[in-house]
Amino acid sequence: MSNPRVAIVGATGAVGRVALQILEERGFAMDALRLTASHRSVGKTMIYKGQEITIEATTAELLAECDLAFVSANDDISQEIGVLGPQQGCVVIDDSGVWRMDPSVPLVVPEINADDVDGHKGLLAIPNCSTTPLAMTLAALGAKNPIKRVIASTYQSVSGTGSAAVAELNTQAAQVLAGEPTTAESYPHQIAFNVLPHIGSLKEDGYYSEEVKMRQETQKILHRPDIAISTTCVRVPVPISHSEAVNIEFERPMDPDEARELLAAFPGIVVVDDPANAKYPMPIDAAGTDETYVGRIRKDSSHPNGLALWIVSDNLRKGAATNAIQIAEEVAKRGAWLRERV
Ligand SMILES: NC(=O)c1ccc[n+]([C@@H]2O[C@H](COP(=O)([O-])OP(=O)(O)OC[C@H]3O[C@@H](n4cnc5c(N)ncnc54)[C@H](OP(=O)(O)O)[C@@H]3O)[C@@H](O)[C@H]2O)c1
């Protein structure tokens, strides 16, 4: 048995760069690493474990020489590689929203539904970066006291849109401080010193697509299509880490102390909850870490069975690259490759 030969498709992007770093941090066992990106980047190099790797184009031949591909590019590439990769014998773990709700594609947060990896057909998906921390929190609490309804409002960082949006925030902030006019390209409006209640495309029911993703993906991961979920997704001028204000209605009352215990015992969740001393999760503390942080845990004053809380998680790590690599580790643990050689 050998280790998988791995490709990162979209290695130069916000998530791809972090994936490269996390593969090294976790010592992911592999026999080869190939990096691909757009034609703009082909021929440039990136460093992995001190070695230069030349960026290539994403071709059928390259996929045929790999056992695993992390696809972290855009919807068109995900659409194409989600089919082509498995055809070439390469297991694809896709970061986009293209495949998540396909019934044949496992949508996995390993701390919650690792067994959904079983029986995959060569294509697996990670959830949206706001879904993952919400689903983990609900899984931790709902195991003890079934959840009926969830209302979540997000405060999502610009790196969730990709590296161009991070550059745009920095440029606009400098322009505003210099008293110069700004131009908006990543969003319909200026994001520096502003918030935008608009992520994705508008749907007929008045929700934007990010809000629909959070609802549908959470229901799929938890195997609970019956949980009522309403979300409002908001882009804020923060570089990294998404925050969420969440109200949860349970079947029975949930004591905040019990909730803290359940959350602290759940893998990947850290409780930071000392509001009297101004200690609560914040994006600047979560950035660069793999944990989902939960705080401000209190009874919801509007409902006897309600709980209110605050969640923060690094969207590039647990919201994307870390979760994808954890799924790959589950595939490796099960030996669930498409080829015999691995
Ligand atoms: N950002 C997040 O927090 C987050 C979280 C969860 C999921 N996701 C998903 O992850 C994916 C990547 O997001 P991102 O934020 O990293 O975007 P990004 O920073 O804009 O990076 C996009 C990447 O795609 C590459 N690319 C573009 N055209 C390509 C092509 N024809 N072939 C191969 N690669 C190509 C780009 O290469 P060049 O550098 O050469 O242009 C770049 O490496 C998206 O599907 C997104 O929905 C993102």
mmCIF file of C-alpha atoms and ligand atoms in Angstrom:
data_model
loop_
_atom_site.group_PDB
_atom_site.id
_atom_site.type_symbol
_atom_site.label_atom_id
_atom_site.label_comp_id
_atom_site.label_asym_id
_atom_site.label_seq_id
_atom_site.Cartn_x
_atom_site.Cartn_y
_atom_site.Cartn_z
ATOM 1 C CA MET A 1 0.000 0.000 0.000
ATOM 2 C CA SER A 2 1.251 3.467 -0.835
ATOM 3 C CA ASN A 3 0.094 6.926 0.106
ATOM 4 C CA PRO A 4 -2.183 8.949 -2.179
ATOM 5 C CA ARG A 5 -0.840 11.264 -4.857
ATOM 6 C CA VAL A 6 -2.541 14.571 -4.193
ATOM 7 C CA ALA A 7 -3.521 17.628 -6.251
ATOM 8 C CA ILE A 8 -4.710 21.019 -5.033
ATOM 9 C CA VAL A 9 -6.786 22.614 -7.788
ATOM 10 C CA GLY A 10 -6.801 26.362 -7.099
ATOM 11 C CA ALA A 11 -3.625 26.238 -5.021
ATOM 12 C CA THR A 12 -2.949 29.982 -5.360
ATOM 13 C CA GLY A 13 -6.348 31.038 -3.945
ATOM 14 C CA ALA A 14 -7.296 32.091 -0.424
ATOM 15 C CA VAL A 15 -8.305 28.525 0.520
ATOM 16 C CA GLY A 16 -5.694 26.741 -1.614
ATOM 17 C CA ARG A 17 -2.789 28.536 0.074
ATOM 18 C CA VAL A 18 -4.130 27.634 3.505
ATOM 19 C CA ALA A 19 -4.706 24.021 2.392
ATOM 20 C CA LEU A 20 -1.035 23.758 1.402
ATOM 21 C CA GLN A 21 -0.019 25.028 4.833
ATOM 22 C CA ILE A 22 -2.415 22.671 6.680
ATOM 23 C CA LEU A 23 -1.295 19.586 4.712
ATOM 24 C CA GLU A 24 2.209 20.353 5.988
ATOM 25 C CA GLU A 25 1.065 21.122 9.557
ATOM 26 C CA ARG A 26 -0.901 17.861 9.800
ATOM 27 C CA GLY A 27 1.820 15.781 8.143
ATOM 28 C CA PHE A 28 -0.715 14.445 5.639
ATOM 29 C CA ALA A 29 0.889 11.305 4.184
ATOM 30 C CA MET A 30 1.203 11.519 0.400
ATOM 31 C CA ASP A 31 3.508 10.226 -2.312
ATOM 32 C CA ALA A 32 3.246 13.283 -4.591
ATOM 33 C CA LEU A 33 1.773 16.777 -4.535
ATOM 34 C CA ARG A 34 0.668 18.595 -7.704
ATOM 35 C CA LEU A 35 -0.564 22.198 -7.670
ATOM 36 C CA THR A 36 -2.837 23.723 -10.304
ATOM 37 C CA ALA A 37 -4.373 27.151 -10.896
ATOM 38 C CA SER A 38 -5.521 29.325 -13.787
ATOM 39 C CA HIS A 39 -3.401 30.026 -16.869
ATOM 40 C CA ARG A 40 -2.296 33.239 -15.097
ATOM 41 C CA SER A 41 -0.358 31.182 -12.551
ATOM 42 C CA VAL A 42 0.863 28.195 -14.586
ATOM 43 C CA GLY A 43 4.682 28.067 -14.449
ATOM 44 C CA LYS A 44 4.933 30.038 -11.190
ATOM 45 C CA THR A 45 6.087 28.174 -8.090
ATOM 46 C CA MET A 46 4.858 27.633 -4.530
ATOM 47 C CA ILE A 47 6.753 26.165 -1.572
ATOM 48 C CA TYR A 48 5.791 22.946 0.216
ATOM 49 C CA LYS A 49 8.066 21.601 2.958
ATOM 50 C CA GLY A 50 10.849 23.848 1.677
ATOM 51 C CA GLN A 51 10.582 22.473 -1.891
ATOM 52 C CA GLU A 52 9.484 24.502 -4.906
ATOM 53 C CA ILE A 53 6.501 23.045 -6.772
ATOM 54 C CA THR A 54 5.644 24.406 -10.227
ATOM 55 C CA ILE A 55 1.998 25.260 -10.821
ATOM 56 C CA GLU A 56 0.403 23.290 -13.646
ATOM 57 C CA ALA A 57 -2.811 23.411 -15.671
ATOM 58 C CA THR A 58 -5.626 21.118 -14.496
ATOM 59 C CA THR A 59 -5.772 18.386 -17.122
ATOM 60 C CA ALA A 60 -7.312 14.927 -17.405
ATOM 61 C CA GLU A 61 -3.761 13.503 -17.517
ATOM 62 C CA LEU A 62 -2.828 15.193 -14.254
ATOM 63 C CA LEU A 63 -5.989 13.874 -12.560
ATOM 64 C CA ALA A 64 -5.248 10.381 -13.906
ATOM 65 C CA GLU A 65 -1.892 10.565 -12.095
ATOM 66 C CA CYS A 66 -3.489 11.596 -8.774
ATOM 67 C CA ASP A 67 -5.575 9.642 -6.255
ATOM 68 C CA LEU A 68 -7.027 12.687 -4.487
ATOM 69 C CA ALA A 69 -7.817 16.253 -5.575
ATOM 70 C CA PHE A 70 -8.858 19.135 -3.348
ATOM 71 C CA VAL A 71 -10.858 21.406 -5.650
ATOM 72 C CA SER A 72 -10.850 24.986 -4.431
ATOM 73 C CA ALA A 73 -11.282 27.213 -7.470
ATOM 74 C CA ASN A 74 -14.682 28.345 -8.766
ATOM 75 C CA ASP A 75 -18.070 26.853 -9.679
ATOM 76 C CA ASP A 76 -17.166 26.124 -13.319
ATOM 77 C CA ILE A 77 -14.010 24.235 -12.345
ATOM 78 C CA SER A 78 -15.862 22.371 -9.587
ATOM 79 C CA GLN A 79 -18.586 21.378 -12.052
ATOM 80 C CA GLU A 80 -15.989 20.036 -14.487
ATOM 81 C CA ILE A 81 -13.558 18.354 -12.083
ATOM 82 C CA GLY A 82 -16.375 16.861 -10.001
ATOM 83 C CA VAL A 83 -17.117 14.666 -13.023
ATOM 84 C CA LEU A 84 -13.690 14.367 -14.651
ATOM 85 C CA GLY A 85 -11.764 13.567 -11.443
ATOM 86 C CA PRO A 86 -13.692 10.400 -10.512
ATOM 87 C CA GLN A 87 -13.718 9.358 -14.192
ATOM 88 C CA GLN A 88 -9.905 9.476 -14.048
ATOM 89 C CA GLY A 89 -9.820 7.427 -10.811
ATOM 90 C CA CYS A 90 -9.171 10.462 -8.595
ATOM 91 C CA VAL A 91 -11.274 11.075 -5.467
ATOM 92 C CA VAL A 92 -12.425 14.712 -5.462
ATOM 93 C CA ILE A 93 -13.113 16.733 -2.320
ATOM 94 C CA ASP A 94 -14.898 19.833 -3.538
ATOM 95 C CA ASP A 95 -15.095 23.181 -1.724
ATOM 96 C CA SER A 96 -17.730 24.887 -3.857
ATOM 97 C CA GLY A 97 -21.502 24.949 -3.514
ATOM 98 C CA VAL A 98 -22.010 23.091 -6.802
ATOM 99 C CA TRP A 99 -22.303 19.517 -5.517
ATOM 100 C CA ARG A 100 -23.247 19.857 -1.853
ATOM 101 C CA MET A 101 -26.951 19.155 -2.174
ATOM 102 C CA ASP A 102 -26.554 16.335 -4.731
ATOM 103 C CA PRO A 103 -28.005 13.273 -2.954
ATOM 104 C CA SER A 104 -25.136 11.085 -4.235
ATOM 105 C CA VAL A 105 -22.468 13.412 -2.766
ATOM 106 C CA PRO A 106 -21.612 13.108 0.939
ATOM 107 C CA LEU A 107 -21.549 16.541 2.602
ATOM 108 C CA VAL A 108 -19.286 15.998 5.568
ATOM 109 C CA VAL A 109 -18.138 17.631 8.788
ATOM 110 C CA PRO A 110 -16.119 14.724 10.234
ATOM 111 C CA GLU A 111 -16.926 15.598 13.867
ATOM 112 C CA ILE A 112 -20.634 15.146 12.996
ATOM 113 C CA ASN A 113 -21.161 12.696 10.131
ATOM 114 C CA ALA A 114 -17.841 11.008 9.266
ATOM 115 C CA ASP A 115 -19.720 7.800 8.413
ATOM 116 C CA ASP A 116 -21.353 9.580 5.469
ATOM 117 C CA VAL A 117 -17.959 9.150 3.762
ATOM 118 C CA ASP A 118 -18.793 5.423 3.409
ATOM 119 C CA GLY A 119 -20.093 4.530 -0.021
ATOM 120 C CA HIS A 120 -18.926 7.749 -1.687
ATOM 121 C CA LYS A 121 -18.731 7.565 -5.478
ATOM 122 C CA GLY A 122 -15.506 9.529 -5.883
ATOM 123 C CA LEU A 123 -16.901 12.973 -5.075
ATOM 124 C CA LEU A 124 -17.357 14.460 -1.595
ATOM 125 C CA ALA A 125 -18.141 18.038 -0.564
ATOM 126 C CA ILE A 126 -17.381 20.378 2.302
ATOM 127 C CA PRO A 127 -20.146 22.693 3.556
ATOM 128 C CA ASN A 128 -20.295 26.446 3.213
ATOM 129 C CA CYS A 129 -17.959 28.207 5.652
ATOM 130 C CA SER A 130 -20.886 29.544 7.732
ATOM 131 C CA THR A 131 -22.676 26.192 7.795
ATOM 132 C CA THR A 132 -19.820 24.216 9.383
ATOM 133 C CA PRO A 133 -19.563 26.040 12.746
ATOM 134 C CA LEU A 134 -23.353 26.288 13.041
ATOM 135 C CA ALA A 135 -23.820 22.569 12.299
ATOM 136 C CA MET A 136 -21.144 21.632 14.861
ATOM 137 C CA THR A 137 -22.836 23.736 17.543
ATOM 138 C CA LEU A 138 -26.264 22.272 16.764
ATOM 139 C CA ALA A 139 -24.863 18.715 16.708
ATOM 140 C CA ALA A 140 -23.299 19.212 20.146
ATOM 141 C CA LEU A 141 -26.496 20.542 21.723
ATOM 142 C CA GLY A 142 -29.106 18.631 19.722
ATOM 143 C CA ALA A 143 -27.746 15.221 20.738
ATOM 144 C CA LYS A 144 -29.111 15.855 24.251
ATOM 145 C CA ASN A 145 -32.201 17.940 23.573
ATOM 146 C CA PRO A 146 -33.711 17.839 20.067
ATOM 147 C CA ILE A 147 -33.669 21.124 18.180
ATOM 148 C CA LYS A 148 -36.870 22.458 16.622
ATOM 149 C CA ARG A 149 -35.947 25.868 15.236
ATOM 150 C CA VAL A 150 -32.853 28.006 14.596
ATOM 151 C CA ILE A 151 -32.455 31.687 13.744
ATOM 152 C CA ALA A 152 -28.927 32.725 12.757
ATOM 153 C CA SER A 153 -27.455 36.052 11.657
ATOM 154 C CA THR A 154 -23.911 35.998 10.310
ATOM 155 C CA TYR A 155 -21.058 38.487 10.256
ATOM 156 C CA GLN A 156 -18.896 37.071 7.455
ATOM 157 C CA SER A 157 -15.342 38.078 6.635
ATOM 158 C CA VAL A 158 -14.202 39.196 3.188
ATOM 159 C CA SER A 159 -11.778 36.267 2.770
ATOM 160 C CA GLY A 160 -14.931 34.167 2.363
ATOM 161 C CA THR A 161 -15.199 35.779 -1.069
ATOM 162 C CA GLY A 162 -11.579 34.970 -1.968
ATOM 163 C CA SER A 163 -8.229 36.690 -2.099
ATOM 164 C CA ALA A 164 -9.354 39.503 -4.443
ATOM 165 C CA ALA A 165 -11.916 40.688 -1.870
ATOM 166 C CA VAL A 166 -9.269 40.834 0.879
ATOM 167 C CA ALA A 167 -7.111 43.044 -1.343
ATOM 168 C CA GLU A 168 -10.163 45.197 -2.115
ATOM 169 C CA LEU A 169 -10.950 45.742 1.584
ATOM 170 C CA ASN A 170 -7.361 46.870 2.218
ATOM 171 C CA THR A 171 -7.360 49.187 -0.800
ATOM 172 C CA GLN A 172 -10.736 50.723 0.051
ATOM 173 C CA ALA A 173 -9.783 51.232 3.708
ATOM 174 C CA ALA A 174 -6.656 53.122 2.637
ATOM 175 C CA GLN A 175 -8.703 55.158 0.121
ATOM 176 C CA VAL A 176 -11.317 56.107 2.727
ATOM 177 C CA LEU A 177 -8.662 57.114 5.261
ATOM 178 C CA ALA A 178 -6.949 59.229 2.584
ATOM 179 C CA GLY A 179 -10.266 60.900 1.705
ATOM 180 C CA GLU A 180 -10.214 59.381 -1.792
ATOM 181 C CA PRO A 181 -13.159 57.839 -3.696
ATOM 182 C CA THR A 182 -13.445 54.029 -3.626
ATOM 183 C CA THR A 183 -14.322 51.538 -6.335
ATOM 184 C CA ALA A 184 -16.243 48.311 -5.618
ATOM 185 C CA GLU A 185 -15.609 45.163 -7.658
ATOM 186 C CA SER A 186 -16.007 42.163 -5.360
ATOM 187 C CA TYR A 187 -19.344 43.436 -3.972
ATOM 188 C CA PRO A 188 -22.149 45.711 -5.212
ATOM 189 C CA HIS A 189 -21.058 48.381 -2.712
ATOM 190 C CA GLN A 190 -18.007 49.532 -0.775
ATOM 191 C CA ILE A 191 -17.203 47.023 2.010
ATOM 192 C CA ALA A 192 -14.642 49.110 3.956
ATOM 193 C CA PHE A 193 -16.357 50.831 6.919
ATOM 194 C CA ASN A 194 -19.664 49.277 5.812
ATOM 195 C CA VAL A 195 -21.754 46.084 6.170
ATOM 196 C CA LEU A 196 -23.687 44.395 3.352
ATOM 197 C CA PRO A 197 -26.787 42.266 4.092
ATOM 198 C CA HIS A 198 -26.230 40.486 0.797
ATOM 199 C CA ILE A 199 -24.253 37.285 0.109
ATOM 200 C CA GLY A 200 -24.887 35.380 -3.105
ATOM 201 C CA SER A 201 -27.772 35.649 -5.553
ATOM 202 C CA LEU A 202 -31.356 36.639 -4.730
ATOM 203 C CA LYS A 203 -33.915 33.825 -4.621
ATOM 204 C CA GLU A 204 -37.678 34.067 -5.227
ATOM 205 C CA ASP A 205 -38.506 33.873 -1.526
ATOM 206 C CA GLY A 206 -36.388 36.950 -0.735
ATOM 207 C CA TYR A 207 -33.429 35.053 0.753
ATOM 208 C CA TYR A 208 -29.976 35.303 -0.811
ATOM 209 C CA SER A 209 -28.327 32.031 -1.881
ATOM 210 C CA GLU A 210 -25.852 31.971 1.051
ATOM 211 C CA GLU A 211 -28.831 31.959 3.430
ATOM 212 C CA VAL A 212 -30.460 29.076 1.558
ATOM 213 C CA LYS A 213 -27.155 27.133 1.613
ATOM 214 C CA MET A 214 -26.854 27.507 5.383
ATOM 215 C CA ARG A 215 -30.373 26.142 5.859
ATOM 216 C CA GLN A 216 -30.255 23.232 3.415
ATOM 217 C CA GLU A 217 -26.690 22.137 4.180
ATOM 218 C CA THR A 218 -27.242 22.176 7.950
ATOM 219 C CA GLN A 219 -30.349 20.000 7.525
ATOM 220 C CA LYS A 220 -28.415 17.556 5.292
ATOM 221 C CA ILE A 221 -25.356 17.229 7.567
ATOM 222 C CA LEU A 222 -27.486 16.724 10.694
ATOM 223 C CA HIS A 223 -29.859 14.349 8.840
ATOM 224 C CA ARG A 224 -32.633 16.593 10.155
ATOM 225 C CA PRO A 225 -34.618 18.033 7.223
ATOM 226 C CA ASP A 226 -37.347 18.937 9.711
ATOM 227 C CA ILE A 227 -35.379 21.574 11.674
ATOM 228 C CA ALA A 228 -36.798 25.021 10.865
ATOM 229 C CA ILE A 229 -33.928 27.393 10.040
ATOM 230 C CA SER A 230 -33.936 31.050 9.030
ATOM 231 C CA THR A 231 -30.694 32.929 8.398
ATOM 232 C CA THR A 232 -29.565 36.445 7.502
ATOM 233 C CA CYS A 233 -26.062 36.514 6.039
ATOM 234 C CA VAL A 234 -24.110 39.747 6.308
ATOM 235 C CA ARG A 235 -20.676 40.637 4.925
ATOM 236 C CA VAL A 236 -18.552 42.701 7.323
ATOM 237 C CA PRO A 237 -15.171 44.395 6.843
ATOM 238 C CA VAL A 238 -13.215 41.718 8.726
ATOM 239 C CA PRO A 239 -10.330 39.921 6.939
ATOM 240 C CA ILE A 240 -10.679 36.382 8.355
ATOM 241 C CA SER A 241 -13.255 34.460 10.483
ATOM 242 C CA HIS A 242 -17.021 34.329 10.305
ATOM 243 C CA SER A 243 -19.167 35.139 13.361
ATOM 244 C CA GLU A 244 -22.785 34.123 13.963
ATOM 245 C CA ALA A 245 -25.465 35.251 16.435
ATOM 246 C CA VAL A 246 -27.732 32.231 16.901
ATOM 247 C CA ASN A 247 -31.047 31.571 18.666
ATOM 248 C CA ILE A 248 -31.983 27.913 19.123
ATOM 249 C CA GLU A 249 -35.358 26.531 20.190
ATOM 250 C CA PHE A 250 -35.222 23.045 21.749
ATOM 251 C CA GLU A 251 -37.956 20.536 22.545
ATOM 252 C CA ARG A 252 -37.305 21.152 26.255
ATOM 253 C CA PRO A 253 -35.623 23.973 28.195
ATOM 254 C CA MET A 254 -31.802 23.990 27.869
ATOM 255 C CA ASP A 255 -29.810 25.214 30.828
ATOM 256 C CA PRO A 256 -26.848 27.413 29.752
ATOM 257 C CA ASP A 257 -24.486 25.503 32.077
ATOM 258 C CA GLU A 258 -25.514 22.213 30.481
ATOM 259 C CA ALA A 259 -25.037 23.771 27.049
ATOM 260 C CA ARG A 260 -21.501 24.876 28.023
ATOM 261 C CA GLU A 261 -20.687 21.315 29.142
ATOM 262 C CA LEU A 262 -22.071 19.744 25.963
ATOM 263 C CA LEU A 263 -20.236 22.225 23.752
ATOM 264 C CA ALA A 264 -16.930 21.876 25.618
ATOM 265 C CA ALA A 265 -17.133 18.071 25.285
ATOM 266 C CA PHE A 266 -17.680 18.199 21.512
ATOM 267 C CA PRO A 267 -14.538 17.665 19.378
ATOM 268 C CA GLY A 268 -13.384 20.862 17.702
ATOM 269 C CA ILE A 269 -15.450 23.246 19.855
ATOM 270 C CA VAL A 270 -13.943 25.560 22.466
ATOM 271 C CA VAL A 271 -16.179 27.487 24.880
ATOM 272 C CA VAL A 272 -15.041 31.077 25.520
ATOM 273 C CA ASP A 273 -17.745 32.458 27.763
ATOM 274 C CA ASP A 274 -16.877 34.953 30.468
ATOM 275 C CA PRO A 275 -18.818 38.051 29.443
ATOM 276 C CA ALA A 276 -18.323 39.737 32.849
ATOM 277 C CA ASN A 277 -14.621 39.918 31.994
ATOM 278 C CA ALA A 278 -15.234 40.786 28.328
ATOM 279 C CA LYS A 279 -14.173 37.289 27.223
ATOM 280 C CA TYR A 280 -16.062 35.950 24.217
ATOM 281 C CA PRO A 281 -15.100 34.617 20.780
ATOM 282 C CA MET A 282 -13.768 37.217 18.343
ATOM 283 C CA PRO A 283 -12.594 36.946 14.723
ATOM 284 C CA ILE A 284 -9.090 38.209 15.489
ATOM 285 C CA ASP A 285 -8.594 35.400 18.022
ATOM 286 C CA ALA A 286 -10.116 32.634 15.855
ATOM 287 C CA ALA A 287 -8.112 33.511 12.719
ATOM 288 C CA GLY A 288 -5.355 30.997 12.076
ATOM 289 C CA THR A 289 -6.880 28.293 14.310
ATOM 290 C CA ASP A 290 -8.966 25.189 13.563
ATOM 291 C CA GLU A 291 -11.467 25.394 16.420
ATOM 292 C CA THR A 292 -15.054 26.615 16.474
ATOM 293 C CA TYR A 293 -15.469 29.026 19.397
ATOM 294 C CA VAL A 294 -18.799 29.478 21.215
ATOM 295 C CA GLY A 295 -19.680 32.071 23.864
ATOM 296 C CA ARG A 296 -22.350 34.512 25.108
ATOM 297 C CA ILE A 297 -24.377 31.400 26.005
ATOM 298 C CA ARG A 298 -27.609 32.468 27.711
ATOM 299 C CA LYS A 299 -31.315 31.703 27.993
ATOM 300 C CA ASP A 300 -33.238 33.246 25.106
ATOM 301 C CA SER A 301 -35.547 35.697 26.865
ATOM 302 C CA SER A 302 -38.153 35.347 24.090
ATOM 303 C CA HIS A 303 -38.829 31.598 24.486
ATOM 304 C CA PRO A 304 -38.871 29.177 27.476
ATOM 305 C CA ASN A 305 -37.045 26.476 25.451
ATOM 306 C CA GLY A 306 -34.660 28.899 23.782
ATOM 307 C CA LEU A 307 -30.906 29.477 23.994
ATOM 308 C CA ALA A 308 -28.932 32.375 22.525
ATOM 309 C CA LEU A 309 -25.217 32.159 21.704
ATOM 310 C CA TRP A 310 -22.369 33.518 19.589
ATOM 311 C CA ILE A 311 -20.086 31.438 17.324
ATOM 312 C CA VAL A 312 -16.782 32.352 15.629
ATOM 313 C CA SER A 313 -14.650 30.198 13.318
ATOM 314 C CA ASP A 314 -11.850 30.747 10.761
ATOM 315 C CA ASN A 315 -13.619 30.409 7.404
ATOM 316 C CA LEU A 316 -10.434 29.489 5.506
ATOM 317 C CA ARG A 317 -9.464 26.719 7.945
ATOM 318 C CA LYS A 318 -12.365 24.848 9.601
ATOM 319 C CA GLY A 319 -14.739 26.596 7.184
ATOM 320 C CA ALA A 320 -12.813 25.219 4.202
ATOM 321 C CA ALA A 321 -9.287 23.725 4.041
ATOM 322 C CA THR A 322 -9.115 21.982 7.430
ATOM 323 C CA ASN A 323 -12.512 20.361 6.950
ATOM 324 C CA ALA A 324 -11.564 19.182 3.442
ATOM 325 C CA ILE A 325 -8.320 17.654 4.737
ATOM 326 C CA GLN A 326 -10.151 15.997 7.636
ATOM 327 C CA ILE A 327 -12.489 14.407 5.064
ATOM 328 C CA ALA A 328 -9.423 13.184 3.142
ATOM 329 C CA GLU A 329 -8.100 11.671 6.379
ATOM 330 C CA GLU A 330 -11.420 9.821 6.763
ATOM 331 C CA VAL A 331 -11.150 8.515 3.185
ATOM 332 C CA ALA A 332 -7.559 7.400 3.883
ATOM 333 C CA LYS A 333 -8.559 5.753 7.183
ATOM 334 C CA ARG A 334 -11.201 3.734 5.342
ATOM 335 C CA GLY A 335 -8.917 3.029 2.332
ATOM 336 C CA ALA A 336 -11.873 4.322 0.301
ATOM 337 C CA TRP A 337 -9.895 5.238 -2.837
ATOM 338 C CA LEU A 338 -10.987 4.648 -6.412
ATOM 339 C CA ARG A 339 -7.752 2.796 -7.288
ATOM 340 C CA GLU A 340 -6.100 -0.321 -5.969
ATOM 341 C CA ARG A 341 -2.597 1.164 -5.657
ATOM 342 C CA VAL A 342 -3.339 3.414 -2.683
HETATM 343 N N1 LIG B 1 -12.918 31.543 0.947
HETATM 344 C C1 LIG B 1 -13.582 30.797 1.792
HETATM 345 O O1 LIG B 1 -13.698 31.105 2.988
HETATM 346 C C2 LIG B 1 -14.250 29.547 1.319
HETATM 347 C C3 LIG B 1 -14.865 28.721 2.252
HETATM 348 C C4 LIG B 1 -15.498 27.549 1.817
HETATM 349 C C5 LIG B 1 -15.487 27.250 0.475
HETATM 350 N N2 LIG B 1 -14.891 28.097 -0.417
HETATM 351 C C6 LIG B 1 -14.866 27.725 -1.831
HETATM 352 O O2 LIG B 1 -13.526 27.455 -2.181
HETATM 353 C C7 LIG B 1 -13.301 27.786 -3.541
HETATM 354 C C8 LIG B 1 -12.104 28.725 -3.640
HETATM 355 O O3 LIG B 1 -12.373 29.911 -2.932
HETATM 356 P P1 LIG B 1 -11.248 31.001 -2.629
HETATM 357 O O4 LIG B 1 -11.841 31.886 -1.621
HETATM 358 O O5 LIG B 1 -9.936 30.333 -2.341
HETATM 359 O O6 LIG B 1 -11.161 31.770 -4.039
HETATM 360 P P2 LIG B 1 -9.954 32.633 -4.652
HETATM 361 O O7 LIG B 1 -9.100 33.209 -3.604
HETATM 362 O O8 LIG B 1 -10.604 33.561 -5.621
HETATM 363 O O9 LIG B 1 -9.079 31.553 -5.452
HETATM 364 C C9 LIG B 1 -9.546 30.963 -6.644
HETATM 365 C C10 LIG B 1 -8.522 29.956 -7.132
HETATM 366 O O10 LIG B 1 -9.039 29.319 -8.289
HETATM 367 C C11 LIG B 1 -8.012 29.319 -9.280
HETATM 368 N N3 LIG B 1 -8.547 29.189 -10.634
HETATM 369 C C12 LIG B 1 -9.236 30.086 -11.361
HETATM 370 N N4 LIG B 1 -9.485 29.601 -12.590
HETATM 371 C C13 LIG B 1 -8.933 28.359 -12.608
HETATM 372 C C14 LIG B 1 -8.799 27.344 -13.609
HETATM 373 N N5 LIG B 1 -9.309 27.522 -14.832
HETATM 374 N N6 LIG B 1 -8.156 26.195 -13.289
HETATM 375 C C15 LIG B 1 -7.630 26.001 -12.053
HETATM 376 N N7 LIG B 1 -7.696 26.939 -11.089
HETATM 377 C C16 LIG B 1 -8.336 28.090 -11.371
HETATM 378 C C17 LIG B 1 -7.293 30.630 -9.047
HETATM 379 O O11 LIG B 1 -6.037 30.636 -9.702
HETATM 380 P P3 LIG B 1 -5.262 32.007 -10.084
HETATM 381 O O12 LIG B 1 -4.597 32.464 -8.817
HETATM 382 O O13 LIG B 1 -4.303 31.571 -11.104
HETATM 383 O O14 LIG B 1 -6.292 32.969 -10.568
HETATM 384 C C18 LIG B 1 -7.177 30.565 -7.530
HETATM 385 O O15 LIG B 1 -6.139 29.670 -7.166
HETATM 386 C C19 LIG B 1 -14.608 28.355 -4.067
HETATM 387 O O16 LIG B 1 -15.333 27.317 -4.679
HETATM 388 C C20 LIG B 1 -15.318 28.802 -2.799
HETATM 389 O O17 LIG B 1 -16.718 28.792 -2.936
HETATM 390 C C21 LIG B 1 -14.264 29.227 -0.035
#
